mmCIF file of C-alpha atoms in Angstrom:
data_model
loop_
_atom_site.group_PDB
_atom_site.id
_atom_site.type_symbol
_atom_site.label_atom_id
_atom_site.label_comp_id
_atom_site.label_asym_id
_atom_site.label_seq_id
_atom_site.Cartn_x
_atom_site.Cartn_y
_atom_site.Cartn_z
ATOM 1 C CA MET I 6 -89.598 -56.270 48.358
ATOM 2 C CA SER I 7 -88.924 -57.077 51.990
ATOM 3 C CA ASP I 8 -86.197 -55.175 53.829
ATOM 4 C CA LEU I 9 -84.920 -58.459 55.243
ATOM 5 C CA ARG I 10 -84.463 -59.982 51.795
ATOM 6 C CA SER I 11 -82.724 -56.812 50.600
ATOM 7 C CA ASP I 12 -80.404 -56.819 53.602
ATOM 8 C CA ASP I 13 -79.505 -60.463 52.984
ATOM 9 C CA LEU I 14 -78.629 -59.872 49.333
ATOM 10 C CA ARG I 15 -76.618 -56.742 50.120
ATOM 11 C CA ALA I 16 -74.654 -58.689 52.711
ATOM 12 C CA GLU I 17 -74.071 -61.484 50.208
ATOM 13 C CA ALA I 18 -72.857 -58.946 47.620
ATOM 14 C CA GLU I 19 -70.431 -57.492 50.151
ATOM 15 C CA ALA I 20 -69.090 -60.952 50.955
ATOM 16 C CA LEU I 21 -68.675 -61.827 47.277
ATOM 17 C CA ASP I 22 -66.843 -58.573 46.600
ATOM 18 C CA SER I 23 -64.505 -59.204 49.524
ATOM 19 C CA ARG I 24 -63.439 -62.515 47.932
ATOM 20 C CA ASP I 25 -63.222 -61.174 44.372
ATOM 21 C CA GLU I 26 -59.678 -61.614 43.009
ATOM 22 C CA LEU I 27 -60.350 -59.034 40.302
ATOM 23 C CA ALA I 28 -61.741 -56.377 42.659
ATOM 24 C CA ALA I 29 -58.517 -54.333 42.634
ATOM 25 C CA LYS I 30 -58.875 -53.792 38.888
ATOM 26 C CA ARG I 31 -61.858 -51.507 39.488
ATOM 27 C CA LYS I 32 -59.501 -48.784 40.750
ATOM 28 C CA GLU I 33 -57.774 -48.708 37.349
ATOM 29 C CA PHE I 34 -60.879 -47.214 35.709
ATOM 30 C CA ALA I 35 -62.412 -43.733 35.784
ATOM 31 C CA LEU I 36 -65.692 -44.536 37.566
ATOM 32 C CA ASP I 37 -68.182 -42.687 39.764
ATOM 33 C CA ASP I 38 -71.248 -43.670 41.795
ATOM 34 C CA THR I 39 -73.110 -44.801 38.681
ATOM 35 C CA VAL I 40 -73.750 -48.510 38.260
ATOM 36 C CA TYR I 41 -72.334 -48.872 34.766
ATOM 37 C CA LEU I 42 -73.732 -51.950 33.016
ATOM 38 C CA ASP I 43 -73.258 -50.839 29.417
ATOM 39 C CA GLY I 44 -69.722 -52.075 28.840
ATOM 40 C CA ASN I 45 -71.165 -54.376 26.181
ATOM 41 C CA SER I 46 -71.675 -51.171 24.139
ATOM 42 C CA LEU I 47 -68.853 -48.924 25.371
ATOM 43 C CA GLY I 48 -66.307 -49.930 27.983
ATOM 44 C CA ALA I 49 -65.317 -47.576 30.799
ATOM 45 C CA LEU I 50 -62.228 -45.389 30.504
ATOM 46 C CA PRO I 51 -59.009 -46.837 31.973
ATOM 47 C CA ALA I 52 -57.781 -44.025 34.193
ATOM 48 C CA HIS I 53 -54.255 -43.774 32.753
ATOM 49 C CA VAL I 54 -55.282 -43.392 29.100
ATOM 50 C CA PRO I 55 -55.706 -39.571 29.083
ATOM 51 C CA ALA I 56 -52.108 -39.075 30.218
ATOM 52 C CA ARG I 57 -50.848 -41.427 27.523
ATOM 53 C CA LEU I 58 -52.871 -39.622 24.856
ATOM 54 C CA ALA I 59 -51.548 -36.280 26.062
ATOM 55 C CA GLU I 60 -48.008 -37.616 25.628
ATOM 56 C CA VAL I 61 -48.806 -38.820 22.123
ATOM 57 C CA MET I 62 -50.262 -35.471 21.132
ATOM 58 C CA THR I 63 -47.749 -33.122 22.763
ATOM 59 C CA HIS I 64 -44.526 -35.084 22.277
ATOM 60 C CA GLU I 65 -44.929 -37.676 19.544
ATOM 61 C CA TRP I 66 -47.144 -35.584 17.275
ATOM 62 C CA GLY I 67 -46.320 -32.137 18.632
ATOM 63 C CA LYS I 68 -42.518 -32.398 18.718
ATOM 64 C CA LEU I 69 -41.355 -35.457 16.819
ATOM 65 C CA ARG I 70 -44.043 -35.130 14.169
ATOM 66 C CA ILE I 71 -43.272 -37.308 11.113
ATOM 67 C CA ARG I 72 -40.349 -38.948 12.926
ATOM 68 C CA SER I 73 -42.801 -40.744 15.212
ATOM 69 C CA TRP I 74 -43.746 -43.200 12.491
ATOM 70 C CA GLU I 75 -40.392 -44.853 13.161
ATOM 71 C CA GLU I 76 -39.049 -43.418 16.426
ATOM 72 C CA SER I 77 -42.316 -43.852 18.371
ATOM 73 C CA GLY I 78 -43.333 -47.099 16.676
ATOM 74 C CA TRP I 79 -46.435 -45.784 14.950
ATOM 75 C CA TRP I 80 -45.796 -47.831 11.827
ATOM 76 C CA THR I 81 -45.801 -51.179 13.612
ATOM 77 C CA ALA I 82 -48.736 -50.382 15.913
ATOM 78 C CA PRO I 83 -51.377 -52.475 14.047
ATOM 79 C CA GLU I 84 -49.516 -55.758 14.450
ATOM 80 C CA ARG I 85 -47.950 -54.880 17.816
ATOM 81 C CA ILE I 86 -51.362 -54.181 19.354
ATOM 82 C CA GLY I 87 -52.745 -57.234 17.569
ATOM 83 C CA ASP I 88 -50.236 -59.360 19.450
ATOM 84 C CA ARG I 89 -51.504 -57.862 22.730
ATOM 85 C CA ILE I 90 -55.085 -58.780 21.874
ATOM 86 C CA ALA I 91 -54.089 -62.275 20.735
ATOM 87 C CA PRO I 92 -53.900 -63.975 24.158
ATOM 88 C CA LEU I 93 -57.323 -62.554 25.078
ATOM 89 C CA VAL I 94 -58.893 -64.492 22.198
ATOM 90 C CA GLY I 95 -56.652 -67.564 22.320
ATOM 91 C CA ALA I 96 -54.347 -66.781 19.413
ATOM 92 C CA ALA I 97 -50.604 -67.038 18.982
ATOM 93 C CA PRO I 98 -48.688 -63.911 17.921
ATOM 94 C CA GLY I 99 -48.549 -62.878 14.273
ATOM 95 C CA GLN I 100 -52.176 -63.587 13.397
ATOM 96 C CA ILE I 101 -54.018 -60.386 14.352
ATOM 97 C CA VAL I 102 -53.787 -56.951 12.798
ATOM 98 C CA VAL I 103 -55.591 -53.931 14.273
ATOM 99 C CA GLY I 104 -57.233 -51.281 12.117
ATOM 100 C CA ASP I 105 -60.409 -50.170 10.357
ATOM 101 C CA SER I 106 -63.907 -50.839 11.721
ATOM 102 C CA THR I 107 -65.554 -54.173 12.464
ATOM 103 C CA SER I 108 -67.727 -53.732 9.376
ATOM 104 C CA VAL I 109 -64.727 -53.226 7.088
ATOM 105 C CA ASN I 110 -62.970 -56.226 8.591
ATOM 106 C CA VAL I 111 -66.079 -58.397 8.172
ATOM 107 C CA PHE I 112 -66.074 -57.457 4.497
ATOM 108 C CA LYS I 113 -62.382 -58.256 4.087
ATOM 109 C CA ALA I 114 -62.699 -61.577 5.896
ATOM 110 C CA LEU I 115 -65.868 -62.783 4.206
ATOM 111 C CA VAL I 116 -64.843 -62.008 0.634
ATOM 112 C CA ALA I 117 -61.393 -63.496 1.262
ATOM 113 C CA ALA I 118 -63.031 -66.612 2.736
ATOM 114 C CA VAL I 119 -65.103 -67.125 -0.407
ATOM 115 C CA ARG I 120 -62.046 -66.665 -2.592
ATOM 116 C CA MET I 121 -60.019 -69.149 -0.564
ATOM 117 C CA ALA I 122 -62.846 -71.706 -0.498
ATOM 118 C CA ARG I 123 -63.124 -71.587 -4.273
ATOM 119 C CA GLU I 124 -59.386 -71.725 -4.788
ATOM 120 C CA GLY I 125 -59.065 -74.715 -2.476
ATOM 121 C CA ARG I 126 -61.894 -76.632 -4.125
ATOM 122 C CA GLU I 127 -60.639 -76.032 -7.634
ATOM 123 C CA GLY I 128 -57.124 -76.963 -6.583
ATOM 124 C CA ARG I 129 -58.226 -80.316 -5.183
ATOM 125 C CA GLU I 130 -60.957 -81.402 -7.539
ATOM 126 C CA GLY I 131 -60.825 -79.172 -10.604
ATOM 127 C CA ARG I 132 -64.463 -78.170 -10.249
ATOM 128 C CA GLU I 133 -66.155 -74.799 -10.145
ATOM 129 C CA GLY I 134 -66.032 -72.811 -6.958
ATOM 130 C CA ARG I 135 -68.702 -72.704 -4.306
ATOM 131 C CA ASP I 136 -71.523 -70.183 -4.552
ATOM 132 C CA GLU I 137 -73.288 -69.957 -1.174
ATOM 133 C CA ILE I 138 -72.638 -67.786 1.873
ATOM 134 C CA VAL I 139 -74.395 -68.744 5.101
ATOM 135 C CA VAL I 140 -75.001 -65.907 7.562
ATOM 136 C CA ASP I 141 -76.345 -65.780 11.101
ATOM 137 C CA ALA I 142 -79.975 -64.675 10.654
ATOM 138 C CA THR I 143 -79.956 -63.106 14.133
ATOM 139 C CA THR I 144 -76.777 -61.132 13.527
ATOM 140 C CA PHE I 145 -76.167 -57.464 14.240
ATOM 141 C CA PRO I 146 -77.662 -55.665 11.214
ATOM 142 C CA THR I 147 -74.371 -54.418 9.768
ATOM 143 C CA ASP I 148 -72.971 -57.949 9.511
ATOM 144 C CA GLY I 149 -76.065 -58.878 7.518
ATOM 145 C CA TYR I 150 -75.686 -55.866 5.232
ATOM 146 C CA ILE I 151 -72.021 -56.668 4.647
ATOM 147 C CA ALA I 152 -72.808 -60.329 3.955
ATOM 148 C CA GLU I 153 -75.413 -59.336 1.382
ATOM 149 C CA SER I 154 -72.949 -57.034 -0.357
ATOM 150 C CA ALA I 155 -70.206 -59.690 -0.265
ATOM 151 C CA ALA I 156 -72.632 -62.180 -1.811
ATOM 152 C CA ARG I 157 -73.410 -59.794 -4.674
ATOM 153 C CA LEU I 158 -69.727 -59.072 -5.218
ATOM 154 C CA THR I 159 -68.739 -62.746 -5.338
ATOM 155 C CA GLY I 160 -71.808 -64.015 -7.181
ATOM 156 C CA CYS I 161 -72.985 -66.059 -4.212
ATOM 157 C CA ARG I 162 -76.440 -66.821 -2.904
ATOM 158 C CA LEU I 163 -76.970 -65.628 0.673
ATOM 159 C CA ILE I 164 -78.576 -68.075 3.116
ATOM 160 C CA PRO I 165 -79.660 -66.530 6.452
ATOM 161 C CA VAL I 166 -80.210 -69.133 9.168
ATOM 162 C CA ALA I 167 -80.218 -69.330 12.961
ATOM 163 C CA PRO I 168 -76.798 -70.458 14.272
ATOM 164 C CA GLY I 169 -78.167 -73.686 15.701
ATOM 165 C CA ASP I 170 -79.518 -74.621 12.259
ATOM 166 C CA VAL I 171 -76.286 -73.966 10.371
ATOM 167 C CA PRO I 172 -75.153 -77.635 10.104
ATOM 168 C CA GLY I 173 -78.378 -78.494 8.293
ATOM 169 C CA VAL I 174 -77.768 -76.056 5.413
ATOM 170 C CA LEU I 175 -74.088 -76.781 4.817
ATOM 171 C CA GLY I 176 -73.068 -78.647 1.703
ATOM 172 C CA GLU I 177 -70.833 -78.846 -1.351
ATOM 173 C CA ARG I 178 -71.898 -75.358 -2.483
ATOM 174 C CA THR I 179 -71.110 -73.621 0.811
ATOM 175 C CA ALA I 180 -68.162 -71.252 0.490
ATOM 176 C CA ALA I 181 -68.178 -69.312 3.755
ATOM 177 C CA VAL I 182 -70.172 -68.938 6.958
ATOM 178 C CA LEU I 183 -70.412 -65.739 9.017
ATOM 179 C CA LEU I 184 -71.439 -66.199 12.647
ATOM 180 C CA ASN I 185 -71.616 -64.214 15.890
ATOM 181 C CA HIS I 186 -70.053 -65.756 18.960
ATOM 182 C CA ALA I 187 -72.801 -64.193 21.104
ATOM 183 C CA ASP I 188 -76.194 -62.780 20.192
ATOM 184 C CA TYR I 189 -76.080 -59.016 20.721
ATOM 185 C CA ARG I 190 -79.714 -58.878 21.887
ATOM 186 C CA THR I 191 -80.039 -61.851 24.207
ATOM 187 C CA GLY I 192 -76.458 -62.597 25.217
ATOM 188 C CA ARG I 193 -76.815 -66.209 24.046
ATOM 189 C CA LEU I 194 -73.414 -67.798 23.457
ATOM 190 C CA HIS I 195 -73.146 -69.926 20.320
ATOM 191 C CA ASP I 196 -71.142 -73.116 19.937
ATOM 192 C CA LEU I 197 -67.913 -71.894 18.340
ATOM 193 C CA PRO I 198 -66.040 -75.229 18.502
ATOM 194 C CA GLY I 199 -68.946 -77.322 17.228
ATOM 195 C CA LEU I 200 -70.029 -74.969 14.453
ATOM 196 C CA THR I 201 -66.447 -74.423 13.295
ATOM 197 C CA ALA I 202 -65.992 -78.192 13.003
ATOM 198 C CA ALA I 203 -69.260 -78.527 11.070
ATOM 199 C CA VAL I 204 -68.252 -75.815 8.589
ATOM 200 C CA HIS I 205 -64.870 -77.448 8.050
ATOM 201 C CA ALA I 206 -66.467 -80.847 7.535
ATOM 202 C CA ALA I 207 -68.411 -79.293 4.655
ATOM 203 C CA GLY I 208 -65.194 -77.964 3.128
ATOM 204 C CA ALA I 209 -66.040 -74.299 3.774
ATOM 205 C CA LEU I 210 -64.428 -71.508 5.804
ATOM 206 C CA VAL I 211 -65.865 -69.768 8.844
ATOM 207 C CA VAL I 212 -65.685 -66.130 9.960
ATOM 208 C CA TRP I 213 -66.529 -65.403 13.600
ATOM 209 C CA ASP I 214 -67.629 -62.006 14.950
ATOM 210 C CA LEU I 215 -66.243 -61.719 18.499
ATOM 211 C CA CYS I 216 -67.556 -58.249 19.365
ATOM 212 C CA HIS I 217 -69.597 -59.481 22.327
ATOM 213 C CA THR I 218 -67.166 -62.038 23.717
ATOM 214 C CA ALA I 219 -63.554 -60.861 23.393
ATOM 215 C CA GLY I 220 -62.470 -59.677 26.825
ATOM 216 C CA ALA I 221 -65.384 -61.371 28.562
ATOM 217 C CA LEU I 222 -64.641 -65.077 28.122
ATOM 218 C CA PRO I 223 -62.133 -67.503 26.573
ATOM 219 C CA VAL I 224 -62.529 -67.803 22.806
ATOM 220 C CA GLY I 225 -59.831 -70.290 21.733
ATOM 221 C CA LEU I 226 -59.331 -69.259 18.106
ATOM 222 C CA ASP I 227 -56.214 -71.372 17.590
ATOM 223 C CA ALA I 228 -57.404 -74.305 19.662
ATOM 224 C CA HIS I 229 -60.615 -74.644 17.661
ATOM 225 C CA GLY I 230 -59.075 -74.060 14.237
ATOM 226 C CA VAL I 231 -61.031 -70.908 13.440
ATOM 227 C CA ASP I 232 -60.212 -69.588 9.972
ATOM 228 C CA LEU I 233 -60.940 -65.876 10.303
ATOM 229 C CA ALA I 234 -62.327 -63.665 13.054
ATOM 230 C CA VAL I 235 -63.097 -60.010 13.600
ATOM 231 C CA GLY I 236 -64.041 -57.924 16.589
ATOM 232 C CA CYS I 237 -64.334 -54.438 17.985
ATOM 233 C CA THR I 238 -62.223 -53.114 20.845
ATOM 234 C CA TYR I 239 -64.514 -50.551 22.471
ATOM 235 C CA LYS I 240 -66.700 -52.978 24.431
ATOM 236 C CA TYR I 241 -65.083 -55.387 26.902
ATOM 237 C CA LEU I 242 -61.586 -54.339 25.770
ATOM 238 C CA ASN I 243 -62.285 -50.710 26.816
ATOM 239 C CA GLY I 244 -60.458 -49.140 23.870
ATOM 240 C CA GLY I 245 -62.646 -46.037 23.651
ATOM 241 C CA PRO I 246 -65.454 -44.832 21.350
ATOM 242 C CA GLY I 247 -64.792 -45.910 17.785
ATOM 243 C CA SER I 248 -61.469 -47.529 18.657
ATOM 244 C CA PRO I 249 -60.106 -49.629 15.781
ATOM 245 C CA ALA I 250 -61.265 -53.190 15.260
ATOM 246 C CA TYR I 251 -59.080 -56.218 14.552
ATOM 247 C CA LEU I 252 -58.804 -59.019 12.033
ATOM 248 C CA TYR I 253 -57.544 -62.526 12.810
ATOM 249 C CA VAL I 254 -56.189 -64.663 9.967
ATOM 250 C CA ARG I 255 -55.126 -68.174 10.919
ATOM 251 C CA GLU I 256 -51.428 -68.594 10.195
ATOM 252 C CA ALA I 257 -51.919 -71.485 7.773
ATOM 253 C CA LEU I 258 -54.272 -69.363 5.651
ATOM 254 C CA GLN I 259 -52.171 -66.213 5.521
ATOM 255 C CA PRO I 260 -50.325 -67.044 2.258
ATOM 256 C CA ARG I 261 -53.734 -67.488 0.562
ATOM 257 C CA PHE I 262 -55.550 -64.534 2.173
ATOM 258 C CA ASP I 263 -56.686 -62.388 -0.769
ATOM 259 C CA SER I 264 -58.104 -59.148 0.616
ATOM 260 C CA PRO I 265 -60.761 -57.375 -1.441
ATOM 261 C CA LEU I 266 -59.320 -54.090 -0.117
ATOM 262 C CA PRO I 267 -55.611 -54.107 -0.993
ATOM 263 C CA GLY I 268 -53.975 -50.873 0.086
ATOM 264 C CA TRP I 269 -50.526 -49.403 0.243
ATOM 265 C CA ASN I 270 -50.234 -50.481 3.888
ATOM 266 C CA SER I 271 -50.740 -54.142 2.934
ATOM 267 C CA HIS I 272 -48.190 -54.012 0.103
ATOM 268 C CA ALA I 273 -45.020 -56.061 0.426
ATOM 269 C CA GLU I 274 -43.074 -52.850 -0.203
ATOM 270 C CA PRO I 275 -45.374 -50.017 0.901
ATOM 271 C CA PHE I 276 -42.906 -47.238 0.174
ATOM 272 C CA GLY I 277 -41.950 -48.645 -3.202
ATOM 273 C CA MET I 278 -45.049 -46.973 -4.655
ATOM 274 C CA ARG I 279 -45.328 -49.612 -7.355
ATOM 275 C CA PRO I 280 -48.380 -49.631 -9.653
ATOM 276 C CA ALA I 281 -48.836 -53.396 -9.272
ATOM 277 C CA PHE I 282 -49.981 -54.825 -5.956
ATOM 278 C CA GLU I 283 -47.918 -57.476 -4.197
ATOM 279 C CA ALA I 284 -49.320 -58.620 -0.860
ATOM 280 C CA ALA I 285 -47.200 -58.465 2.272
ATOM 281 C CA ASP I 286 -46.474 -61.621 4.223
ATOM 282 C CA GLY I 287 -48.550 -62.728 7.179
ATOM 283 C CA ALA I 288 -51.397 -60.904 8.888
ATOM 284 C CA LEU I 289 -50.146 -57.610 7.412
ATOM 285 C CA ARG I 290 -52.222 -58.539 4.366
ATOM 286 C CA GLY I 291 -55.197 -57.373 6.432
ATOM 287 C CA ARG I 292 -53.963 -53.784 6.560
ATOM 288 C CA VAL I 293 -55.362 -51.253 4.092
ATOM 289 C CA GLY I 294 -54.537 -47.577 4.566
ATOM 290 C CA THR I 295 -52.790 -45.293 7.024
ATOM 291 C CA PRO I 296 -53.481 -46.392 10.642
ATOM 292 C CA ASP I 297 -55.631 -44.106 12.823
ATOM 293 C CA ILE I 298 -52.825 -43.451 15.276
ATOM 294 C CA LEU I 299 -54.561 -41.477 18.042
ATOM 295 C CA SER I 300 -57.291 -44.049 18.651
ATOM 296 C CA MET I 301 -54.844 -46.876 17.982
ATOM 297 C CA LEU I 302 -52.485 -45.728 20.742
ATOM 298 C CA ALA I 303 -55.368 -45.013 23.123
ATOM 299 C CA LEU I 304 -56.370 -48.651 22.652
ATOM 300 C CA GLU I 305 -52.818 -49.822 23.242
ATOM 301 C CA ALA I 306 -52.714 -47.938 26.546
ATOM 302 C CA ALA I 307 -56.159 -49.241 27.525
ATOM 303 C CA LEU I 308 -54.957 -52.819 27.120
ATOM 304 C CA ASP I 309 -52.587 -52.269 30.052
ATOM 305 C CA VAL I 310 -55.480 -53.109 32.409
ATOM 306 C CA TRP I 311 -55.201 -56.705 31.181
ATOM 307 C CA ASP I 312 -51.673 -57.138 32.481
ATOM 308 C CA GLY I 313 -51.629 -60.113 34.836
ATOM 309 C CA VAL I 314 -55.302 -60.951 34.238
ATOM 310 C CA SER I 315 -56.452 -64.473 33.414
ATOM 311 C CA VAL I 316 -59.334 -64.697 30.946
ATOM 312 C CA ASP I 317 -60.491 -67.806 32.811
ATOM 313 C CA ASP I 318 -60.810 -65.696 35.988
ATOM 314 C CA VAL I 319 -62.745 -63.087 34.020
ATOM 315 C CA ARG I 320 -65.137 -65.760 32.772
ATOM 316 C CA ALA I 321 -65.658 -67.172 36.263
ATOM 317 C CA LYS I 322 -66.542 -63.743 37.640
ATOM 318 C CA SER I 323 -68.767 -62.970 34.649
ATOM 319 C CA LEU I 324 -70.855 -66.070 35.290
ATOM 320 C CA ALA I 325 -70.980 -65.382 39.026
ATOM 321 C CA LEU I 326 -72.080 -61.784 38.416
ATOM 322 C CA THR I 327 -74.822 -62.685 35.960
ATOM 323 C CA ASP I 328 -76.018 -65.541 38.185
ATOM 324 C CA PHE I 329 -76.210 -63.184 41.169
ATOM 325 C CA PHE I 330 -77.955 -60.443 39.200
ATOM 326 C CA LEU I 331 -80.594 -62.863 37.903
ATOM 327 C CA ARG I 332 -81.135 -64.138 41.434
ATOM 328 C CA CYS I 333 -81.557 -60.580 42.719
ATOM 329 C CA VAL I 334 -84.000 -59.807 39.924
ATOM 330 C CA GLY I 335 -85.960 -62.917 40.860
ATOM 331 C CA ALA I 336 -86.029 -61.837 44.495
ATOM 332 C CA TYR I 337 -86.886 -58.166 43.951
ATOM 333 C CA VAL I 338 -89.010 -57.951 40.808
ATOM 334 C CA PRO I 339 -92.604 -59.248 41.046
ATOM 335 C CA GLN I 340 -93.206 -62.349 38.978
ATOM 336 C CA GLY I 341 -94.348 -61.623 35.439
ATOM 337 C CA GLU I 342 -92.912 -58.099 35.272
ATOM 338 C CA VAL I 343 -89.807 -59.169 33.341
ATOM 339 C CA GLU I 344 -88.733 -62.192 31.316
ATOM 340 C CA SER I 345 -85.088 -63.194 30.976
ATOM 341 C CA LEU I 346 -84.006 -63.857 27.403
ATOM 342 C CA THR I 347 -80.519 -64.866 28.511
ATOM 343 C CA PRO I 348 -79.917 -68.621 28.800
ATOM 344 C CA ALA I 349 -79.618 -69.995 32.321
ATOM 345 C CA ALA I 350 -77.010 -72.567 31.251
ATOM 346 C CA HIS I 351 -73.470 -71.256 31.669
ATOM 347 C CA GLY I 352 -72.302 -72.810 28.415
ATOM 348 C CA GLU I 353 -74.902 -70.802 26.499
ATOM 349 C CA ARG I 354 -74.434 -67.439 28.214
ATOM 350 C CA GLY I 355 -72.167 -64.552 27.270
ATOM 351 C CA SER I 356 -71.546 -61.676 29.680
ATOM 352 C CA GLN I 357 -74.816 -59.792 29.482
ATOM 353 C CA VAL I 358 -78.361 -60.254 30.750
ATOM 354 C CA ALA I 359 -81.291 -59.322 28.533
ATOM 355 C CA LEU I 360 -84.685 -58.792 30.142
ATOM 356 C CA ARG I 361 -87.910 -58.319 28.240
ATOM 357 C CA CYS I 362 -90.498 -56.020 29.772
ATOM 358 C CA GLU I 363 -93.352 -53.751 28.787
ATOM 359 C CA GLY I 364 -92.302 -50.177 28.074
ATOM 360 C CA ALA I 365 -88.633 -51.136 28.120
ATOM 361 C CA GLY I 366 -87.455 -47.893 26.518
ATOM 362 C CA ASP I 367 -89.073 -45.762 29.204
ATOM 363 C CA VAL I 368 -87.917 -48.131 31.940
ATOM 364 C CA MET I 369 -84.293 -47.811 30.827
ATOM 365 C CA ARG I 370 -84.579 -44.024 30.656
ATOM 366 C CA ARG I 371 -85.764 -43.955 34.276
ATOM 367 C CA LEU I 372 -83.039 -46.400 35.341
ATOM 368 C CA VAL I 373 -80.387 -44.125 33.852
ATOM 369 C CA GLU I 374 -81.899 -41.164 35.709
ATOM 370 C CA ARG I 375 -81.460 -43.153 38.924
ATOM 371 C CA GLY I 376 -77.840 -44.016 38.239
ATOM 372 C CA VAL I 377 -78.145 -47.491 36.701
ATOM 373 C CA VAL I 378 -76.904 -47.443 33.106
ATOM 374 C CA GLY I 379 -77.759 -50.267 30.752
ATOM 375 C CA ASP I 380 -79.303 -49.938 27.316
ATOM 376 C CA PHE I 381 -82.499 -50.589 25.387
ATOM 377 C CA ARG I 382 -83.026 -52.602 22.228
ATOM 378 C CA ALA I 383 -86.312 -52.254 20.379
ATOM 379 C CA PRO I 384 -88.971 -53.244 20.856
ATOM 380 C CA ASP I 385 -88.893 -54.435 24.461
ATOM 381 C CA VAL I 386 -85.415 -55.507 25.656
ATOM 382 C CA LEU I 387 -83.342 -54.146 28.544
ATOM 383 C CA ARG I 388 -79.663 -55.103 28.194
ATOM 384 C CA PHE I 389 -77.244 -55.177 31.115
ATOM 385 C CA GLY I 390 -73.588 -55.853 30.314
ATOM 386 C CA PHE I 391 -71.295 -57.193 33.036
ATOM 387 C CA THR I 392 -67.640 -56.255 32.568
ATOM 388 C CA PRO I 393 -65.795 -58.266 35.236
ATOM 389 C CA LEU I 394 -62.793 -55.949 35.466
ATOM 390 C CA TYR I 395 -64.855 -53.149 37.036
ATOM 391 C CA VAL I 396 -68.410 -54.325 37.798
ATOM 392 C CA SER I 397 -68.953 -55.435 41.397
ATOM 393 C CA PHE I 398 -71.510 -57.695 43.018
ATOM 394 C CA ALA I 399 -72.775 -54.631 44.895
ATOM 395 C CA ASP I 400 -73.434 -53.063 41.480
ATOM 396 C CA ALA I 401 -75.453 -56.109 40.448
ATOM 397 C CA GLU I 402 -77.566 -56.033 43.620
ATOM 398 C CA ARG I 403 -78.202 -52.298 43.362
ATOM 399 C CA ALA I 404 -79.178 -52.553 39.694
ATOM 400 C CA ALA I 405 -81.744 -55.268 40.409
ATOM 401 C CA ARG I 406 -83.133 -53.346 43.379
ATOM 402 C CA VAL I 407 -83.498 -50.091 41.434
ATOM 403 C CA LEU I 408 -85.075 -51.999 38.545
ATOM 404 C CA ALA I 409 -87.700 -53.401 40.918
ATOM 405 C CA GLU I 410 -88.388 -49.961 42.381
ATOM 406 C CA THR I 411 -88.672 -48.466 38.895
ATOM 407 C CA LEU I 412 -91.104 -51.103 37.722
ATOM 408 C CA GLY I 413 -93.033 -50.785 40.968
#
């Protein structure tokens, strides 16, 4: 690469950072000199979270002990934190409950969707329920495993298909459709409004996995009439390793939401200890067992970094960052060394860039050694996640430059 070209791009990065309205957010995270582009796997630590956790452990657990379930608000944490996540995914309060893992919530949502689809069809037309589940064939493996298990449990046939081909397989037998908002390998963004409308036109219900979009771009769950959605909180929401996931149940569906995992926490009278189950009202039906309080409250504290932040501003910076990174890669990396798998069109791009190259696993190992952290997906994909709250344009330029030097 020429020094002149490098100087020009560094100067452009500096200028872009100087105009960045989200730049001040970077100081709210525990960062070092590393270029951290793996927030699409694990978000960086918000700097104030350790102090909050220390308070929880020493005072709430250490001194108040059992009293903290009421006095410190532990009992209501799942729905309280759900209401804090709600505006980040375009949902009104009272529709999101936090708890369990993404996988468990996918299972709850998908089985409940099949049950509701069958109930609705029988109620209207008096015919047998639907017996097909459509699943994103490119999905993260666990979603596929869960869908297969849900199909066996409900007596459905599983139909794996690429998201763009979903409308062509929908019909009178479709009960539920499980889709990813963004492809975890390539960063391709799928058409949530259009596919949701197509599923509804077929009389089925849709479950969206938001793991790779919540906190990176507007989702619009309420606006687009999404039935059910799930997502993790340890990526763009920065909740910490293994932080609890969330489940969204559209308000109109909540009276009919029949969870396959009823637990004492989702009972209408949890401390009544009755042998017969009676579901609680609202999104609380998505709860199962005792909440994992330490990670739950770490997540709640982590969400403070979103105070005063517009998701539209986050999306604008995300697109600007990925555009700039791709331009730097094009300027620095010799032609033919890498191939971008991430769509160029903004409407089809999430908040990561996936590059295919020979020996990608070894390339990523050497990048990490040089202070540029992304991740590798077999067999040949380098993934770089751009978290707008703390990634700078200077980070993007440096990552592309070090990538070129590593490949060279």
